[in-house]
Short mmCIF file of C-alpha atoms and ligand atoms in Angstrom, two decimals:
data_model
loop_
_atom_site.label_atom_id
_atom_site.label_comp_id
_atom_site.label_asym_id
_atom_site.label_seq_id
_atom_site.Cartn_x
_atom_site.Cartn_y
_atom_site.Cartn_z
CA UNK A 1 -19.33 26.38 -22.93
CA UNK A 2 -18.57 24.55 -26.06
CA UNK A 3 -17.66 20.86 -25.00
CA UNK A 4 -15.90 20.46 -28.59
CA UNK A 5 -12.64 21.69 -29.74
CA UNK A 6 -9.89 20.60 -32.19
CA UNK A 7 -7.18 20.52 -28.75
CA UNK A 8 -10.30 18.75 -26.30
CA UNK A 9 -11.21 16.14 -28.75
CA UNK A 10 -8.01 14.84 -29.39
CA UNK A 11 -7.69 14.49 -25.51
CA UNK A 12 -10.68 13.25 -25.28
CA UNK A 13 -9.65 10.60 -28.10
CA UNK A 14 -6.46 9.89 -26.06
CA UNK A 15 -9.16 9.80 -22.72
CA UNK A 16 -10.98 6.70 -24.67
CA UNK A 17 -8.11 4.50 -25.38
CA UNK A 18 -6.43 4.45 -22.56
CA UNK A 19 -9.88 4.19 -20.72
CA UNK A 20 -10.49 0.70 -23.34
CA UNK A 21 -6.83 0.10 -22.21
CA UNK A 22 -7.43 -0.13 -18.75
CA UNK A 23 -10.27 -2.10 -18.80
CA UNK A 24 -8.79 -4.86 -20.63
CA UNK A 25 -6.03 -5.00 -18.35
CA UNK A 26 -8.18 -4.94 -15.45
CA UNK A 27 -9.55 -8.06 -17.02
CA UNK A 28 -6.48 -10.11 -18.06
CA UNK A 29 -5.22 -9.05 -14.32
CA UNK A 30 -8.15 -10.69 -12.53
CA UNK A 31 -7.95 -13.59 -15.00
CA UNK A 32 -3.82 -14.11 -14.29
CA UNK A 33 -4.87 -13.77 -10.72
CA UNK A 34 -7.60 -16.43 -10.42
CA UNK A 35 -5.29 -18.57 -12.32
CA UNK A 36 -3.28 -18.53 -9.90
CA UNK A 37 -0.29 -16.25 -12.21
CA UNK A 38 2.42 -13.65 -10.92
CA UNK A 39 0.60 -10.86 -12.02
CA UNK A 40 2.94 -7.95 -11.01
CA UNK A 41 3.94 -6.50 -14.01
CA UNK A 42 0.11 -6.22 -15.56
CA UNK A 43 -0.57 -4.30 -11.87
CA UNK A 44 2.20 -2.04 -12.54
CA UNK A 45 0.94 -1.36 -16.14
CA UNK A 46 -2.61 -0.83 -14.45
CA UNK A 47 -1.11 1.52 -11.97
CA UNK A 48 0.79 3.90 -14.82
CA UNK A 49 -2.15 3.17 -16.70
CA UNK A 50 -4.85 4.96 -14.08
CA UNK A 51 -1.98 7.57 -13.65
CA UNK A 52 -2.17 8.76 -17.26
CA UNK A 53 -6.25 8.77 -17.46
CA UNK A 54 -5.97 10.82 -14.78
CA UNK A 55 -3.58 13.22 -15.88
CA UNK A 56 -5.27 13.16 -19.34
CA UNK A 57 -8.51 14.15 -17.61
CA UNK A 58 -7.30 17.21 -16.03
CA UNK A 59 -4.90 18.23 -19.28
CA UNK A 60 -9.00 17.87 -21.00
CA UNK A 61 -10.04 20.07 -18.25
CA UNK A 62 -7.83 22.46 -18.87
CA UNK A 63 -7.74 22.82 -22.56
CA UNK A 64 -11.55 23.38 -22.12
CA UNK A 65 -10.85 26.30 -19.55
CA UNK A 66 -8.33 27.63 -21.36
CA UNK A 67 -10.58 27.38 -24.50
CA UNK A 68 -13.44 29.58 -22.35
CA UNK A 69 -10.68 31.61 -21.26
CA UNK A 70 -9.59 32.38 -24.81
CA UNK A 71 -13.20 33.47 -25.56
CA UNK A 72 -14.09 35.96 -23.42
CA UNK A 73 -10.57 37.82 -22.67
CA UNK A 74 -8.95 37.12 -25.73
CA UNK A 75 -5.49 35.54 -24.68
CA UNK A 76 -4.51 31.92 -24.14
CA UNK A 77 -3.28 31.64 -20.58
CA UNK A 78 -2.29 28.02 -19.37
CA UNK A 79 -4.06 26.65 -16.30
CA UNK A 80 -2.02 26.72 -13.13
CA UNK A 81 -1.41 23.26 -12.12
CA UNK A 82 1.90 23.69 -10.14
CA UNK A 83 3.23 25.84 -6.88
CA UNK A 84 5.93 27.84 -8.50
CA UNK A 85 9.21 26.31 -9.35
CA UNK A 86 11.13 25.42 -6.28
CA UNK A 87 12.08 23.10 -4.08
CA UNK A 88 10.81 24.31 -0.83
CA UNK A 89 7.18 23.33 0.01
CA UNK A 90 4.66 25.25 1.17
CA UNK A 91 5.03 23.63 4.80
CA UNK A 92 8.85 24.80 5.13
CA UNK A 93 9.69 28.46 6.34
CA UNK A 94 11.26 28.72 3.03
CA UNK A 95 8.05 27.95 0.80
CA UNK A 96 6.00 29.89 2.32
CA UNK A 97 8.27 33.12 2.04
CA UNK A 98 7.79 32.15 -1.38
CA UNK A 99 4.63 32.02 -1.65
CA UNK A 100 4.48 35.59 0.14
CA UNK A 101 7.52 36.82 -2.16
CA UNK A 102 4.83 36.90 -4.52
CA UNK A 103 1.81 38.38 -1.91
CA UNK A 104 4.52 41.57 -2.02
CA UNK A 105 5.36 41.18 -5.67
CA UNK A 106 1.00 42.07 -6.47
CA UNK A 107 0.90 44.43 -3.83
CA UNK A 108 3.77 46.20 -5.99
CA UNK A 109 1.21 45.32 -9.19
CA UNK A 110 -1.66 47.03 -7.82
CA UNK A 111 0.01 50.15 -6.90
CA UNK A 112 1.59 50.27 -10.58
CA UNK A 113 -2.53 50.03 -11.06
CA UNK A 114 -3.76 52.41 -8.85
CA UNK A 115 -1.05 54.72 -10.58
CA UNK A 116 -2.32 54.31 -13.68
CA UNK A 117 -5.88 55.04 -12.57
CA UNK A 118 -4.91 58.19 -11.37
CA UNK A 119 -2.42 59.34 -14.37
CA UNK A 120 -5.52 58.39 -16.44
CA UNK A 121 -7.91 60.05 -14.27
CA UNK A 122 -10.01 57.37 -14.07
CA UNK A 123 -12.36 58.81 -11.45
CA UNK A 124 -14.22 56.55 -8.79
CA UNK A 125 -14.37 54.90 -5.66
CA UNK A 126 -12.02 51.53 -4.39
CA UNK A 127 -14.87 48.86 -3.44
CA UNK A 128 -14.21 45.43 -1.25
CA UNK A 129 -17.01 42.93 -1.32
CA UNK A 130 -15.34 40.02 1.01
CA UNK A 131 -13.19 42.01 3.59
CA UNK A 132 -13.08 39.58 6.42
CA UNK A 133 -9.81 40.97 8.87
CA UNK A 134 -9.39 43.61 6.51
CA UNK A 135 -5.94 42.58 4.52
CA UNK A 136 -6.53 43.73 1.25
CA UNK A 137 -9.08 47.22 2.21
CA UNK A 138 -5.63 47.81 4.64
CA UNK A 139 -3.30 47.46 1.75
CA UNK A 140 -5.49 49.50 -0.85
CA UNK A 141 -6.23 52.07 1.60
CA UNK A 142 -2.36 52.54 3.00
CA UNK A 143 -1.16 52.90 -0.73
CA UNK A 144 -3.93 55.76 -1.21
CA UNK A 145 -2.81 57.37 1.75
CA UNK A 146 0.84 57.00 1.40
CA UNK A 147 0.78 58.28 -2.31
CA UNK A 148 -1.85 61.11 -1.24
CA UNK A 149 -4.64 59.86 -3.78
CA UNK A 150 -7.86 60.39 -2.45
CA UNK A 151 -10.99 58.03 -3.13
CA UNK A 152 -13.69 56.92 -1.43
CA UNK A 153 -13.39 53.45 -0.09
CA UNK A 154 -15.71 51.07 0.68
CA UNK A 155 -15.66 47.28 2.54
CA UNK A 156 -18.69 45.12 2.38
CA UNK A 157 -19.03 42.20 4.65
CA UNK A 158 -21.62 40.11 6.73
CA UNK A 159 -18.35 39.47 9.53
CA UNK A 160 -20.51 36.31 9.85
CA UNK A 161 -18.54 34.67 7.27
CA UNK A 162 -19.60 32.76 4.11
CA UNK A 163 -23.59 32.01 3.71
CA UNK A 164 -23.76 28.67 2.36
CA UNK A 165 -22.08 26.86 -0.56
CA UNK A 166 -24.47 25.44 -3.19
CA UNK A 167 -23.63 22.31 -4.13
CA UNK A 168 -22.46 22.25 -8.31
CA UNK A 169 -22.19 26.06 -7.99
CA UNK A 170 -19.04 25.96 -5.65
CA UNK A 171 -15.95 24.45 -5.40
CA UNK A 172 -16.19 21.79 -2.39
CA UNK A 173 -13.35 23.43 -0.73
CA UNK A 174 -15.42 26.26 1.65
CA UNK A 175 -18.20 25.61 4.17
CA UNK A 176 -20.92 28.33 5.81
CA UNK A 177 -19.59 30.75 8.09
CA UNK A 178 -16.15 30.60 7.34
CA UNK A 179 -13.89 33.35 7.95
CA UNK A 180 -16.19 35.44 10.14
CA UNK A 181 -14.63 38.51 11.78
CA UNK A 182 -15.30 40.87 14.52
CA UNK A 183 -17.08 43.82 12.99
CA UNK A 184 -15.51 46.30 15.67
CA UNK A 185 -12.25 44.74 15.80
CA UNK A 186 -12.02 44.90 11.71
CA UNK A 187 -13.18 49.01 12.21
CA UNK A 188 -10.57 49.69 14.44
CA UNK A 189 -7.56 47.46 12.53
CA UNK A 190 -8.47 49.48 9.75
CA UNK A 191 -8.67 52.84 11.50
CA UNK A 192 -12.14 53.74 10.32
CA UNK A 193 -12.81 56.39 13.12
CA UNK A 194 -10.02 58.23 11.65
CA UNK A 195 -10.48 57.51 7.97
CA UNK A 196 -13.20 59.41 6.91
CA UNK A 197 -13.40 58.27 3.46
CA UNK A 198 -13.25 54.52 3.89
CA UNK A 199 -16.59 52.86 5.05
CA UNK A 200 -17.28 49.04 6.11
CA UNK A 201 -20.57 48.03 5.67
CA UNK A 202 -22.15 45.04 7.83
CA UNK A 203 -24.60 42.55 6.34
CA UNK A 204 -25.22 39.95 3.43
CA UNK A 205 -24.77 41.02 0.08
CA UNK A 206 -28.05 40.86 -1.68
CA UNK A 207 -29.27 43.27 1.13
CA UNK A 208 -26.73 45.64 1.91
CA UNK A 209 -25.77 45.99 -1.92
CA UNK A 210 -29.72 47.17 -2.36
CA UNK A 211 -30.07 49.61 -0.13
CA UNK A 212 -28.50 52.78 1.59
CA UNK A 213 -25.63 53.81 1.83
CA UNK A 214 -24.14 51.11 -0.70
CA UNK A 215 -27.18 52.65 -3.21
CA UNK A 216 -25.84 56.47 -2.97
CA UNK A 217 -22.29 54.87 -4.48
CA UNK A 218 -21.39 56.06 -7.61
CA UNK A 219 -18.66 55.03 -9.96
CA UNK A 220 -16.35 52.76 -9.14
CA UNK A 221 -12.86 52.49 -10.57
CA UNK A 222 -11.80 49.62 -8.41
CA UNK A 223 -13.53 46.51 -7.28
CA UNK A 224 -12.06 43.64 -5.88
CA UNK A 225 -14.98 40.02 -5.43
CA UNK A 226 -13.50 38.69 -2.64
CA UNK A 227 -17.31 36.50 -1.20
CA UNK A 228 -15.49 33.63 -2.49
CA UNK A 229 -18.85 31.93 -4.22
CA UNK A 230 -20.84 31.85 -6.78
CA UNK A 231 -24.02 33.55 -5.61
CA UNK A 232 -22.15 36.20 -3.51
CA UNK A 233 -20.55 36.86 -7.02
CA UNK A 234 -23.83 37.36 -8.48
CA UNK A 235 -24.61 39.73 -6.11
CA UNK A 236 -21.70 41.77 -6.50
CA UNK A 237 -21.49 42.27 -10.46
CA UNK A 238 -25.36 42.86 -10.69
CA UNK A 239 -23.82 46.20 -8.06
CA UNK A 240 -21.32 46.98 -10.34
CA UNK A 241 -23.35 46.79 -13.80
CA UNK A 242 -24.29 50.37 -13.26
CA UNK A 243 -21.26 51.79 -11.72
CA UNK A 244 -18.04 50.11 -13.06
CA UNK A 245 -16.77 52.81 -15.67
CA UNK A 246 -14.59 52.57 -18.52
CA UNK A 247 -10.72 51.59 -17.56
CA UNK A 248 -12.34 50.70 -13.79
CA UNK A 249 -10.27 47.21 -12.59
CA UNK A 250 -12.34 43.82 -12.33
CA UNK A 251 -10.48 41.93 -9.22
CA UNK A 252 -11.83 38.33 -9.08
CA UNK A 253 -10.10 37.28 -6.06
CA UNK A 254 -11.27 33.21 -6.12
CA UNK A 255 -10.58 32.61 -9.68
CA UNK A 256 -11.68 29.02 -10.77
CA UNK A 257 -10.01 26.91 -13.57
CA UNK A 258 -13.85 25.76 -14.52
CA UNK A 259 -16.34 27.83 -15.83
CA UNK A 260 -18.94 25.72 -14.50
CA UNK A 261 -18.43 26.97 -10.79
CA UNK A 262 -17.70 29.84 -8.63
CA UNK A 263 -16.50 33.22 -10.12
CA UNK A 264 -15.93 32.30 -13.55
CA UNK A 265 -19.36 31.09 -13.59
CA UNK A 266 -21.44 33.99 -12.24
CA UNK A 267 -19.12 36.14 -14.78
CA UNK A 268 -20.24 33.91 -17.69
CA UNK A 269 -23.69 34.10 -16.90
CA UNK A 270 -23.73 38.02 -16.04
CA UNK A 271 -21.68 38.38 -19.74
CA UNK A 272 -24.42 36.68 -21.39
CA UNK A 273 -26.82 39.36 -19.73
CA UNK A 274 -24.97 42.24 -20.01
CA UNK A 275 -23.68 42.47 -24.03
CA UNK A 276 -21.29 45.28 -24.59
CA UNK A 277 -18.58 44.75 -22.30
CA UNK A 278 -15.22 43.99 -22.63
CA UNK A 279 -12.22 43.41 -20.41
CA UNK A 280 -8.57 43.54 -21.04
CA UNK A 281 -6.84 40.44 -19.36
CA UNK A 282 -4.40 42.52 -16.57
CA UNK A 283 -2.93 39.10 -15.37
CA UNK A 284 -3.35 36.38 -12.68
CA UNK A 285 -0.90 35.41 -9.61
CA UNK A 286 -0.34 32.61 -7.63
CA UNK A 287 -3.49 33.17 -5.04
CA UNK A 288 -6.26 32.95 -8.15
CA UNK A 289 -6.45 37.08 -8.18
CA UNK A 290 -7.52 37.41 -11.76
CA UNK A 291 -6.80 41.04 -13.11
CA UNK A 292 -8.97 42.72 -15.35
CA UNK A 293 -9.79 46.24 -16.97
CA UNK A 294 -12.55 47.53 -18.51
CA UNK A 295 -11.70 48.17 -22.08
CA UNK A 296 -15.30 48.49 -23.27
CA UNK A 297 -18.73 49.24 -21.51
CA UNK A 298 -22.33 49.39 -23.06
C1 SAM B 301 -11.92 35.10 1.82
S1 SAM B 301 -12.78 36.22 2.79
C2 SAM B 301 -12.20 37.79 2.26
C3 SAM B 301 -10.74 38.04 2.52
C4 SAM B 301 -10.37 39.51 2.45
N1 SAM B 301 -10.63 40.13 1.19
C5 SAM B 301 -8.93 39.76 2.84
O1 SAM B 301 -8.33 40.66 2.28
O2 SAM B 301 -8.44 39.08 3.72
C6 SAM B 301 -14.40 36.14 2.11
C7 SAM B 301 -15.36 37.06 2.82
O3 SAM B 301 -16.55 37.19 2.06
C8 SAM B 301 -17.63 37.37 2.93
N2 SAM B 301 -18.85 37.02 2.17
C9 SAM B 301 -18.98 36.04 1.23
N3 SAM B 301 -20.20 36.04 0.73
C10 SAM B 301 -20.88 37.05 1.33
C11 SAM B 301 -22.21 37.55 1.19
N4 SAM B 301 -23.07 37.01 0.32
N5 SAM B 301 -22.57 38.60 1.94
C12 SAM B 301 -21.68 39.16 2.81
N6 SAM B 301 -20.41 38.72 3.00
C13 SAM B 301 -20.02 37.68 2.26
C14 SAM B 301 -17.33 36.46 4.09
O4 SAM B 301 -17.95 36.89 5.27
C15 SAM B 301 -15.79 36.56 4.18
O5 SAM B 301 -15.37 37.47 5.16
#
């Protein structure tokens, strides 16, 4: 990722002053102070002072992102910074209907996708790597079966939760074994037995996605990375490289506003080994679900 850009170097210009500001004041304030001087006002500047580096750091951040962003899907979309606009927080009843308002809202989007699939005839199977309890393979696999559209579906998980976060190459935010589930308990949620065409698959990534049955797959017209990290991304686009077809949807479900971790990392490096493809930017909601297509494959 290019560090330099006409909109991140004038923040970063902005960054430096008020960084040469603060220090200053930090100085005069423990001067004022040892002199024995009221030196409330100077704290309050320091205090507004710390608040705007701060803010200027992240709006640096994000103009870098959104620079990366730019690059490789060809639209500007701002970084989300903010809950959506209301005045109910997400620890009232209220906020978090909101918050699910919108949970229905792309449940509504990815039948209008699955739709389109099928008036395109965009053949291939509906692939989950991250299924944990099973939310998203039940949704995907209730809208097949309600709108009679038949595909193979497939759920990949170790129901041991996450393997370990690497330190740099994740966000801080998850730790190892989180979100384990019940293999049997998932299978029968999710009506396997009676489901012929919708398989879970037990075991880490980088073993299951090598070898039978995951190996007999063949295209795939619907993925959805759901492992949450980095490396478990890794594993699941080097899986995909040979089966994701032409107009197939690219679910990133942990989307990260920093190329340097996570998803948006192991998609940037698997780019940069795999020339010839291009996505079409579908669109991004409130839970970090980027939405892509494949508009272009080697
Ligand atoms: C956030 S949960 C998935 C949530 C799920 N898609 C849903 O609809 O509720 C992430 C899942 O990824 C699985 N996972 C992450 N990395 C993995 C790996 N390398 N191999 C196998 N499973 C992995 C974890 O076990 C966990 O269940």
């Amino acid at each position: 990722m290019s560090s330099s850009t006409p909109i991140a170097d004038s923040i970063t210009l902005q960054l430096r002053t008020l960084e040469a500001e603060h220090r200053m004041m930090k100085d005069t304030l423990a001067a004022m102070r040892s002199a024995g001087q009221d030196a409330t006002r100077l704290h309050d500047l320091t205090a507004e002072n710390e608040r705007l580096r701060a803010e200027n750091a992240a709006l640096r951040r994000h103009a870098h992102y959104e620079d990366w962003f730019e690059k490789h899907f060809g639209v500007r979309v701002p970084t989300p910074n903010t809950w959506p606009f209301t005045t109910w927080t997400s620890d009232t009843p209220w906020g978090v209907k909101a918050c699910y308002g919108l949970q229905d809202a792309e449940i509504l989007f990815a039948e209008h996708l699955l739709e389109k699939l099928e008036a395109d005839g965009v053949q291939g199977a509906v692939v989950e790597f991250g299924t944990y309890y099973g939310h998203w393979l039940q949704v995907l696999a209730g809208i097949l079966e309600n709108r009679g559209w038949r595909r193979e579906m497939w759920g990949f998980d170790s129901f041991e939760g996450l393997p370990a976060p690497q330190q740099g190459l994740d966000p801080s935010v998850w730790h190892e074994g989180q979100y384990a589930a019940p293999f049997d308990e998932v299978m029968a949620r999710l009506e396997v037995a009676r489901r012929p065409w919708l398989r879970l698959v037990k075991g880490w990534f980088n073993a299951t996605l090598m070898a039978e049955p995951a190996t007999g797959i063949g295209p795939i017209a619907y993925a959805r990375i759901d492992g949450d990290l980095y490396a478990s991304c890794v594993d699941c686009l080097a899986f995909l490289t040979p089966r994701l077809v032409q107009g197939a949807l690219l679910v990133f479900d942990d989307w990260q506003f920093d190329p340097r971790v996570g998803e948006p990392r192991a998609f940037e490096e698997w780019m940069a080994a795999n020339p010839g493809w291009k996505f079409e930017y579908l669109g991004m909601n409130l839970w970090a679900h980027l939405y892509l297509r494949v508009s272009e494959r080697p």
